[in-house]
Coordinates of C-alpha atoms in Angstrom, one line a residue:
M1 CA 0.0 -0.4 0.2
S2 CA 1.1 3.5 -0.7
A3 CA 1.7 6.1 1.5
P4 CA -0.5 9.5 0.8
A5 CA 1.3 12.5 0.9
P6 CA 0.1 13.9 4.3
A7 CA -0.6 18.0 4.3
P8 CA 1.9 20.4 5.3
P9 CA 1.7 21.0 9.1
P10 CA 0.3 24.4 9.8
A11 CA 2.3 27.6 10.5
P12 CA 3.6 28.4 14.3
D13 CA 0.7 29.9 15.8
S14 CA -2.1 29.3 13.3
G15 CA -5.7 29.0 14.7
V16 CA -5.3 30.7 17.8
R17 CA -7.9 33.9 17.6
R18 CA -6.7 36.5 20.0
L19 CA -9.8 38.6 21.6
S20 CA -10.8 41.5 24.5
T21 CA -11.6 39.0 27.2
A22 CA -15.6 40.4 26.3
A23 CA -15.5 39.4 22.9
W24 CA -14.1 36.2 23.7
G25 CA -16.5 35.7 26.8
R26 CA -19.3 36.4 24.1
V27 CA -18.2 33.6 21.2
L28 CA -17.6 31.0 24.0
R29 CA -21.2 31.8 24.8
S30 CA -22.4 32.0 21.8
T31 CA -20.6 28.3 20.7
A32 CA -22.9 26.7 24.1
A33 CA -26.0 28.0 22.2
G34 CA -24.8 26.3 18.6
E35 CA -25.2 30.0 17.5
G36 CA -22.2 30.9 14.8
R37 CA -20.6 27.8 15.0
P38 CA -23.1 24.9 14.7
G39 CA -21.5 21.5 15.5
A40 CA -18.8 23.4 17.3
R41 CA -16.9 21.1 20.0
F42 CA -15.5 22.8 23.6
A43 CA -12.2 21.1 24.1
G44 CA -10.5 22.6 26.7
L45 CA -9.7 25.6 28.7
F46 CA -6.4 26.3 29.8
G47 CA -4.3 29.0 31.5
T48 CA -0.8 30.5 31.6
G49 CA 0.6 32.6 34.0
G50 CA 2.8 35.7 33.0
A51 CA 5.7 37.0 34.7
D52 CA 3.9 40.5 35.2
G53 CA 1.2 38.4 36.8
S54 CA -1.5 38.4 34.2
V55 CA -3.2 35.0 32.6
R56 CA -3.3 34.0 29.5
L57 CA -6.9 32.1 28.9
L58 CA -7.0 29.8 26.1
A59 CA -10.3 27.7 25.1
V60 CA -9.7 25.0 22.5
L61 CA -13.1 24.3 19.7
F62 CA -13.5 22.3 17.1
P63 CA -15.8 24.1 14.9
H64 CA -17.0 21.2 12.8
T65 CA -16.1 17.5 12.0
G66 CA -12.9 16.7 10.4
A67 CA -11.8 20.4 11.6
E68 CA -8.4 21.6 13.4
P69 CA -8.6 23.1 16.5
L70 CA -9.5 26.5 16.8
V71 CA -7.5 28.3 20.5
L72 CA -9.5 31.5 21.6
E73 CA -7.4 33.6 23.5
T74 CA -7.9 36.5 25.7
V75 CA -5.6 37.8 28.6
L76 CA -6.3 39.0 32.1
P77 CA -4.2 42.3 33.5
P78 CA -2.6 42.0 36.5
G79 CA -4.8 42.3 39.7
R80 CA -7.9 41.8 37.5
L81 CA -7.8 38.3 37.4
S82 CA -11.5 37.2 37.3
Y83 CA -14.5 36.7 34.0
P84 CA -17.9 36.0 34.0
S85 CA -18.0 32.1 34.7
L86 CA -19.1 29.6 31.2
S87 CA -20.3 27.1 33.0
P88 CA -23.8 28.2 33.3
W89 CA -24.0 28.4 29.9
L90 CA -20.8 25.8 28.9
P91 CA -21.2 22.8 31.0
A92 CA -18.2 21.5 29.9
A93 CA -16.4 24.1 31.2
F94 CA -17.0 23.2 35.0
W95 CA -14.0 21.4 35.8
Y96 CA -11.2 23.3 33.9
E97 CA -13.1 26.6 35.7
R98 CA -12.1 24.7 39.0
A99 CA -8.3 23.7 37.8
L100 CA -7.6 27.5 36.9
H101 CA -8.8 29.0 39.9
D102 CA -6.8 26.1 41.9
L103 CA -3.4 26.9 39.9
F104 CA -3.8 30.3 38.8
G105 CA -5.9 32.4 41.2
V106 CA -8.4 33.1 38.2
V107 CA -11.9 33.9 39.4
P108 CA -14.9 33.0 37.2
E109 CA -17.8 35.0 38.4
G110 CA -20.9 33.2 38.7
H111 CA -19.6 29.3 38.4
P112 CA -21.7 27.3 40.4
R113 CA -19.8 25.6 42.6
L114 CA -15.9 27.1 43.3
D115 CA -15.3 24.1 45.2
P116 CA -11.1 23.2 44.9
L117 CA -10.4 20.1 42.7
L118 CA -6.7 20.1 42.1
L119 CA -4.9 21.9 44.5
P120 CA -7.7 22.5 48.2
L121 CA -5.0 25.2 49.2
Q122 CA -4.3 26.6 53.0
E123 CA -2.8 29.1 51.5
P124 CA -4.0 30.1 48.4
G125 CA -2.3 33.2 47.6
R126 CA 0.5 30.1 46.4
T127 CA -0.7 29.3 43.3
P128 CA 1.9 27.6 41.4
L129 CA 1.5 29.4 38.0
P130 CA 2.7 27.5 35.2
G131 CA 4.5 29.1 32.6
T132 CA 5.7 31.3 34.9
A133 CA 9.4 30.6 36.9
R134 CA 7.5 30.4 40.2
A135 CA 8.8 27.2 41.9
P136 CA 6.6 27.1 44.9
G137 CA 7.5 24.9 47.8
P138 CA 5.7 21.9 49.0
L139 CA 1.8 22.7 49.0
V140 CA 0.4 21.8 52.2
P141 CA -3.8 21.0 51.2
D142 CA -6.6 22.0 52.9
E143 CA -8.6 18.4 53.7
A144 CA -11.9 19.6 55.4
A145 CA -15.2 17.5 54.3
L146 CA -16.6 19.7 51.3
P147 CA -20.3 20.9 52.4
R148 CA -23.4 17.9 51.5
A149 CA -25.6 19.2 49.2
V150 CA -28.3 16.0 50.2
I151 CA -29.8 16.4 53.8
G152 CA -33.1 15.2 55.3
P153 CA -33.1 12.1 58.2
G154 CA -31.0 9.4 57.7
V155 CA -29.2 10.5 54.9
F156 CA -25.5 10.2 55.8
T157 CA -22.1 10.5 53.3
I158 CA -19.9 7.8 52.7
P159 CA -15.8 8.6 52.2
H160 CA -14.8 5.6 49.7
G161 CA -11.2 6.1 49.1
P162 CA -8.6 7.7 48.7
V163 CA -7.0 4.3 49.9
R164 CA -8.6 1.5 49.0
S165 CA -8.2 -2.6 48.9
G166 CA -7.2 -3.6 45.5
V167 CA -4.6 -1.9 43.0
V168 CA -6.3 1.6 42.4
E169 CA -5.9 5.0 42.0
S170 CA -6.0 7.8 44.6
V171 CA -9.3 9.1 44.4
E172 CA -12.2 10.4 46.8
Y173 CA -15.5 9.4 46.5
L174 CA -17.8 11.1 48.9
V175 CA -21.2 9.6 48.5
E176 CA -24.1 11.0 49.6
T177 CA -27.0 8.8 50.6
P178 CA -30.0 8.1 52.4
G179 CA -29.0 4.2 52.7
E180 CA -29.0 2.4 49.2
D181 CA -29.7 5.0 45.9
I182 CA -27.1 7.6 45.0
P183 CA -28.4 10.7 44.8
R184 CA -25.0 12.5 44.6
V185 CA -21.6 11.6 43.7
Q186 CA -18.5 14.1 45.0
I187 CA -15.0 13.5 43.7
R188 CA -11.7 14.7 45.2
V189 CA -8.6 14.2 43.1
F190 CA -6.1 16.5 44.8
H191 CA -4.7 13.2 46.1
K192 CA -3.1 12.8 42.8
H193 CA -2.0 16.0 41.9
R194 CA 2.2 15.9 40.7
G195 CA 2.2 19.3 39.1
V196 CA 2.7 18.2 35.5
S197 CA 2.4 21.1 33.8
K198 CA 5.6 22.8 35.6
R199 CA 7.4 19.5 35.4
F200 CA 7.9 20.3 31.4
E201 CA 9.1 23.9 30.8
G202 CA 12.2 24.3 30.0
R203 CA 12.9 21.2 28.7
T204 CA 14.3 20.1 25.6
V205 CA 12.0 18.3 23.5
E206 CA 13.5 15.1 23.8
D207 CA 12.8 15.4 27.4
G208 CA 9.3 16.3 26.9
V209 CA 8.3 13.1 24.9
A210 CA 9.6 11.0 28.2
A211 CA 7.6 13.3 30.3
A212 CA 4.7 12.9 28.6
E213 CA 4.7 9.3 28.7
R214 CA 4.9 9.5 32.6
V215 CA 1.4 12.0 32.5
E216 CA -0.5 8.8 32.3
G217 CA 1.2 5.9 32.5
V218 CA -1.2 3.5 31.5
A219 CA -1.7 5.4 27.8
S220 CA 2.2 6.2 27.4
V221 CA 1.6 5.9 23.8
A222 CA -1.1 7.9 22.9
H223 CA 0.5 11.2 25.0
A224 CA 3.9 10.8 23.8
L225 CA 1.8 10.5 20.1
A226 CA 0.2 13.7 21.1
F227 CA 3.5 15.7 21.9
C228 CA 5.3 14.4 18.7
H229 CA 1.9 15.8 16.8
A230 CA 2.6 18.9 18.6
V231 CA 6.4 19.2 18.1
E232 CA 6.3 18.4 14.3
R233 CA 3.6 21.2 13.8
C234 CA 6.0 23.7 15.1
A235 CA 8.6 22.3 13.3
G236 CA 6.8 21.6 10.2
L237 CA 8.0 17.8 10.0
T238 CA 7.2 15.2 7.8
V239 CA 7.3 11.6 9.5
P240 CA 8.5 9.0 7.6
W241 CA 5.4 5.9 6.3
A242 CA 7.5 3.4 8.1
A243 CA 7.8 5.1 11.7
R244 CA 3.8 6.2 11.4
L245 CA 3.3 2.6 10.7
V246 CA 5.2 1.5 14.1
R247 CA 3.2 4.5 15.7
V248 CA -0.1 2.7 15.1
L249 CA 1.0 -0.4 15.6
Y250 CA 2.0 0.3 20.2
A251 CA -1.4 2.7 20.0
E252 CA -3.0 0.3 18.8
L253 CA -1.8 -2.3 21.4
E254 CA -2.0 0.5 24.2
R255 CA -5.6 0.1 23.1
V256 CA -5.7 -3.9 24.0
A257 CA -4.7 -3.7 27.0
N258 CA -6.6 -0.8 28.4
H259 CA -10.0 -2.7 27.2
L260 CA -9.1 -6.0 28.7
D261 CA -8.0 -4.0 31.8
V262 CA -11.3 -3.0 32.3
M263 CA -13.1 -5.9 31.2
V264 CA -10.9 -7.0 34.4
K265 CA -12.3 -4.5 36.5
L266 CA -16.2 -5.2 35.0
T267 CA -15.6 -9.2 36.3
D268 CA -14.0 -9.2 38.7
A269 CA -17.2 -6.5 40.4
A270 CA -19.5 -9.3 38.9
G271 CA -17.6 -12.2 41.3
L272 CA -16.6 -14.1 38.2
A273 CA -13.0 -15.0 39.6
V274 CA -12.2 -17.0 36.1
A275 CA -13.4 -14.8 34.0
T276 CA -11.4 -12.2 35.9
A277 CA -8.1 -14.0 35.7
R278 CA -8.5 -15.0 32.3
F279 CA -8.9 -11.4 31.0
A280 CA -5.9 -10.5 33.3
L281 CA -3.7 -13.1 31.4
H282 CA -4.8 -11.8 28.4
K283 CA -4.0 -8.1 29.1
E284 CA -0.8 -9.3 30.6
R285 CA 0.1 -10.9 27.4
V286 CA -0.5 -7.7 25.5
L287 CA 1.9 -5.8 27.6
R288 CA 4.8 -8.8 27.4
L289 CA 4.5 -8.5 23.7
T290 CA 4.8 -5.2 24.1
G291 CA 8.0 -5.1 26.3
R292 CA 9.6 -8.0 23.5
L293 CA 8.5 -5.6 20.4
C294 CA 10.4 -2.0 22.0
G295 CA 12.0 -3.1 25.3
S296 CA 8.9 -1.4 27.5
R297 CA 6.0 -2.8 28.6
F298 CA 4.1 0.9 28.0
G299 CA 5.6 1.1 25.1
R300 CA 7.6 3.9 26.5
G301 CA 10.8 5.1 24.2
A302 CA 9.4 4.5 20.8
V303 CA 7.5 7.1 19.9
V304 CA 10.0 9.9 19.1
P305 CA 10.1 13.7 17.9
G306 CA 10.1 12.9 14.1
G307 CA 9.5 9.6 14.2
V308 CA 10.0 6.2 16.1
S309 CA 13.0 4.9 17.7
G310 CA 13.2 1.9 15.8
L311 CA 11.7 -1.0 13.9
P312 CA 10.1 -4.2 16.4
C313 CA 12.2 -6.0 17.8
L314 CA 10.0 -9.1 16.2
S315 CA 9.7 -10.3 12.5
P316 CA 6.1 -9.1 11.6
A317 CA 5.9 -13.1 10.9
A318 CA 6.2 -14.1 14.5
L319 CA 4.2 -10.5 15.3
D320 CA 0.5 -11.6 13.1
G321 CA 1.4 -15.1 14.6
A322 CA 1.0 -13.6 18.3
L323 CA -1.6 -11.1 17.6
A324 CA -3.4 -13.9 15.6
A325 CA -3.4 -16.4 18.3
L326 CA -4.3 -13.5 21.2
R327 CA -7.0 -12.1 19.4
D328 CA -8.7 -15.8 18.8
A329 CA -8.1 -16.5 23.0
V330 CA -10.0 -12.9 24.1
R331 CA -12.6 -13.1 21.2
A332 CA -13.9 -16.3 22.5
D333 CA -13.4 -15.3 26.2
W334 CA -15.0 -11.9 25.7
R335 CA -18.1 -14.0 23.7
A336 CA -18.4 -16.4 27.0
A337 CA -18.6 -13.5 29.2
L338 CA -21.1 -11.5 27.3
H339 CA -23.7 -14.7 27.2
T340 CA -23.5 -15.0 31.3
P341 CA -26.6 -13.9 32.2
S342 CA -25.7 -12.9 35.8
F343 CA -23.1 -10.7 34.6
L344 CA -25.5 -9.2 31.9
D345 CA -28.3 -8.9 34.1
R346 CA -25.4 -6.3 36.2
L347 CA -24.8 -4.2 33.3
R348 CA -27.6 -3.6 31.4
G349 CA -29.7 -0.2 32.3
T350 CA -26.7 0.4 34.7
G351 CA -25.8 3.9 34.9
P352 CA -26.7 5.5 32.0
L353 CA -25.4 9.0 30.3
P354 CA -28.2 10.1 28.6
P355 CA -27.2 11.1 24.5
A356 CA -28.3 14.7 25.4
V357 CA -26.1 15.3 28.5
A358 CA -23.1 13.4 26.0
R359 CA -23.2 15.5 23.5
A360 CA -23.7 18.9 25.4
H361 CA -20.5 18.1 26.9
G362 CA -18.4 16.5 24.2
A363 CA -18.0 13.3 26.0
L364 CA -15.0 11.2 25.0
G365 CA -14.4 8.0 23.6
P366 CA -16.4 5.0 24.7
L367 CA -17.7 6.6 27.5
G368 CA -19.0 9.2 24.5
R369 CA -19.6 6.5 21.8
A370 CA -21.5 4.5 23.8
S371 CA -24.3 7.6 24.4
G372 CA -23.7 7.9 20.4
A373 CA -21.5 11.1 20.8
G374 CA -18.1 10.9 21.5
P375 CA -15.4 12.0 18.5
D376 CA -12.3 10.0 17.2
V377 CA -9.4 11.7 16.5
R378 CA -8.8 8.5 14.2
Y379 CA -11.7 9.3 12.0
E380 CA -12.1 12.9 12.2
R381 CA -8.1 14.2 11.9
P382 CA -6.9 11.1 10.7
Y383 CA -2.9 11.1 11.5
D384 CA 0.2 8.8 11.5
A385 CA -0.8 5.6 9.3
Y386 CA -4.4 5.7 9.5
P387 CA -5.3 7.5 6.6
S388 CA -4.2 4.3 4.8
L389 CA -5.9 1.5 7.2
G390 CA -8.9 0.2 6.7
L391 CA -10.7 1.5 10.1
G392 CA -14.0 0.7 8.8
A393 CA -16.9 2.3 10.3
P394 CA -17.2 3.8 14.3
P395 CA -19.4 1.5 16.7
D396 CA -22.6 3.0 17.3
F397 CA -24.4 2.8 19.5
A398 CA -26.9 5.0 22.1
E399 CA -28.4 3.3 25.4
G400 CA -25.0 5.0 27.2
D401 CA -24.7 2.1 30.3
V402 CA -22.5 0.1 31.4
M403 CA -23.6 -2.9 28.9
A404 CA -23.4 0.0 25.9
R405 CA -20.1 1.2 26.8
T406 CA -19.1 -2.8 27.3
L407 CA -19.9 -3.1 23.8
V408 CA -17.8 -0.2 22.7
R409 CA -15.0 -1.8 23.3
G410 CA -15.7 -5.2 22.4
A411 CA -16.3 -3.4 18.7
E412 CA -13.1 -1.1 19.1
L413 CA -10.7 -4.6 20.3
T414 CA -11.8 -6.3 17.0
R415 CA -10.8 -3.2 14.9
S416 CA -7.7 -2.7 17.0
F417 CA -6.5 -6.4 15.9
E418 CA -7.7 -5.4 12.5
L419 CA -5.4 -3.0 12.2
L420 CA -2.8 -4.8 14.1
H421 CA -3.1 -7.0 11.1
Q422 CA -3.0 -4.8 8.3
T423 CA -0.4 -2.7 9.9
S424 CA 2.2 -6.1 10.7
G425 CA 1.8 -7.0 6.6
E426 CA 2.4 -3.5 5.2
L427 CA 5.9 -3.7 8.3
R428 CA 6.4 -6.8 6.3
A429 CA 6.6 -5.0 3.3
L430 CA 9.3 -2.1 3.8
D431 CA 12.5 -1.9 2.9
C432 CA 15.1 -3.0 5.3
D433 CA 16.5 0.8 4.8
A434 CA 13.8 2.6 5.3
A435 CA 13.9 5.8 7.2
L436 CA 12.6 5.8 11.2
R437 CA 12.5 9.2 11.4
V438 CA 13.6 13.1 10.7
P439 CA 15.7 15.2 12.5
V440 CA 13.7 18.1 14.8
P441 CA 15.6 21.3 14.1
D442 CA 17.8 22.5 16.5
A443 CA 15.9 25.5 17.6
P444 CA 12.2 25.6 16.8
S445 CA 9.9 28.0 18.2
G446 CA 6.2 28.3 17.3
F447 CA 2.9 27.1 19.4
A448 CA 0.7 24.2 18.4
V449 CA -2.1 21.6 19.2
G450 CA -1.7 17.9 18.8
S451 CA -3.9 15.2 19.5
A452 CA -4.3 11.6 19.3
E453 CA -6.6 8.8 20.0
A454 CA -6.4 6.8 23.4
P455 CA -8.0 4.3 24.5
Q456 CA -10.0 6.6 26.6
G457 CA -10.5 8.9 24.0
E458 CA -9.1 12.2 22.7
T459 CA -5.4 13.7 24.1
L460 CA -4.8 16.6 23.5
Y461 CA -1.0 18.9 24.0
L462 CA -1.2 22.6 23.8
L463 CA 2.5 23.1 23.7
R464 CA 4.8 26.4 23.2
L465 CA 8.3 26.3 21.8
R466 CA 11.0 28.9 22.3
E467 CA 14.4 28.1 20.6
G468 CA 14.1 24.3 21.5
R469 CA 12.7 24.7 24.8
I470 CA 9.4 24.4 26.0
S471 CA 8.3 26.9 27.8
R472 CA 4.6 26.2 28.1
C473 CA 2.7 22.7 27.6
V474 CA -0.7 21.4 28.9
P475 CA -1.5 18.2 28.8
R476 CA -5.1 17.2 28.4
S477 CA -6.7 13.8 28.6
A478 CA -10.1 12.4 27.9
S479 CA -10.1 11.3 31.9
F480 CA -9.8 14.9 32.8
H481 CA -12.8 15.7 30.5
N482 CA -15.1 13.1 30.8
L483 CA -14.7 11.9 34.6
V484 CA -16.8 15.0 35.9
L485 CA -19.7 13.3 34.1
F486 CA -19.3 10.5 36.8
H487 CA -21.7 13.2 38.4
E488 CA -24.6 12.2 36.3
V489 CA -25.2 8.7 35.7
F490 CA -26.1 7.3 39.2
A491 CA -29.9 7.7 38.5
G492 CA -32.4 4.8 39.7
D493 CA -28.4 3.0 41.2
V494 CA -27.7 2.0 44.0
L495 CA -24.2 1.3 46.0
T496 CA -24.0 -2.3 44.7
D497 CA -23.5 -0.6 41.1
F498 CA -20.6 1.7 42.1
P499 CA -17.7 -0.3 40.6
F500 CA -19.6 -1.5 37.5
I501 CA -19.7 2.0 37.0
E502 CA -16.3 2.7 37.6
A503 CA -15.2 0.5 35.6
S504 CA -16.7 1.1 33.1
F505 CA -15.9 4.7 32.5
G506 CA -11.8 3.2 31.7
L507 CA -10.5 6.5 33.1
S508 CA -7.4 7.1 35.6
I509 CA -6.8 9.8 38.2
A510 CA -3.6 9.9 36.9
G511 CA -5.1 11.7 33.6
V512 CA -7.3 14.1 35.9
A513 CA -5.0 15.4 38.8
L514 CA -2.3 17.3 36.6

């Protein structure tokens, strides 16, 4: 298969529209109302601190399906770090505005609930201001209980986490309940906050990709891809065909491992010990195969700016044989699980996300696609070798419950194995001297947005380079964008449904508490 010539990357800072704060708010509110930009999707709201105490706000929109991102920028001057909140008109901005308040001290006036999200500080004046030279010392969180919203006779709050049994990330759910029903859940993720965006500052792009791989470990390849796509746009690089194939290989192996991990957690919640062991075994085989290919079970070090670090260490024939055996085993156990009545009873009708809510929020990944929404970057803005491979049609479901999310992942697993088979065939046809990387210029400068489809959904990187060094890097995972919807899916559910709903979201807390 011949590789089509990719479109030239956009010039640095293209797609950035600078507005006054009043005009910036008006455009975003009209977008939320469906005016002016029909079909526009809100993808995130971010900040950058200035040395003079100002804060630059960047809102990312996708004007329509398949469009490149549009970045709307405004500057809040020193001493006036406030603006009219977007959340009343644009619910998807709810967590983004809380994060801005924690990291920059920006006040979105009229925000529905400006509780701390990432940094509940006892000393609010010590905000870290990413993008500036400020390097605050250890920050002491204020762990006081959040105010309760559900009150009445017999109502109590169950703190679930941050430390739980098993291997789970640090997150605290405050479940407000009268006994069994779950009318409200509050989420506290600050236990996992690591100040990731500050850690990129001043690094070279080579060091930056290593940091990106560790933002959200279960999606290491996707984060490396999104970061490298941003670097390559800034530098105007065209990645060789062989490297684009290898990138797809590692990205799809990562997707398979993550979807199997979700099934491990779902079957464990249902008490299906044999099924749990089987899916854990399959996931382990995928991770070991990835390790044999590149030396890292998480695919780290494989994706680099300008290409890849090398060809897979297994021959394409050996790789295809291992994938075929794995595919057959996964397919058999997946079919057996979905023919187990006691398992299906726990999935059907549990934790439904209404399609209208999913569309209004711009829900990402399998969570969104199970509710009739959910963009997939591989289809909307195909990258690397995806335009030349047979992606087929994306999964189409609208029920929005745990069952639908499981069926979406099953369909994606099937497609991933097909893509892996195609990729191994293309690798077999490569010339042994095929180029794998193009050099990055010595001192690239500019701003770009890079993206990739992680197993959890669309991953974005907002990157600014100055003479080859990272001056600002903002990762946005699908986990951060989606987890706020956890509040929306408990209508009619009870406490024993909690682990099924949590597992079906398939998110990473590390990707939330950046």
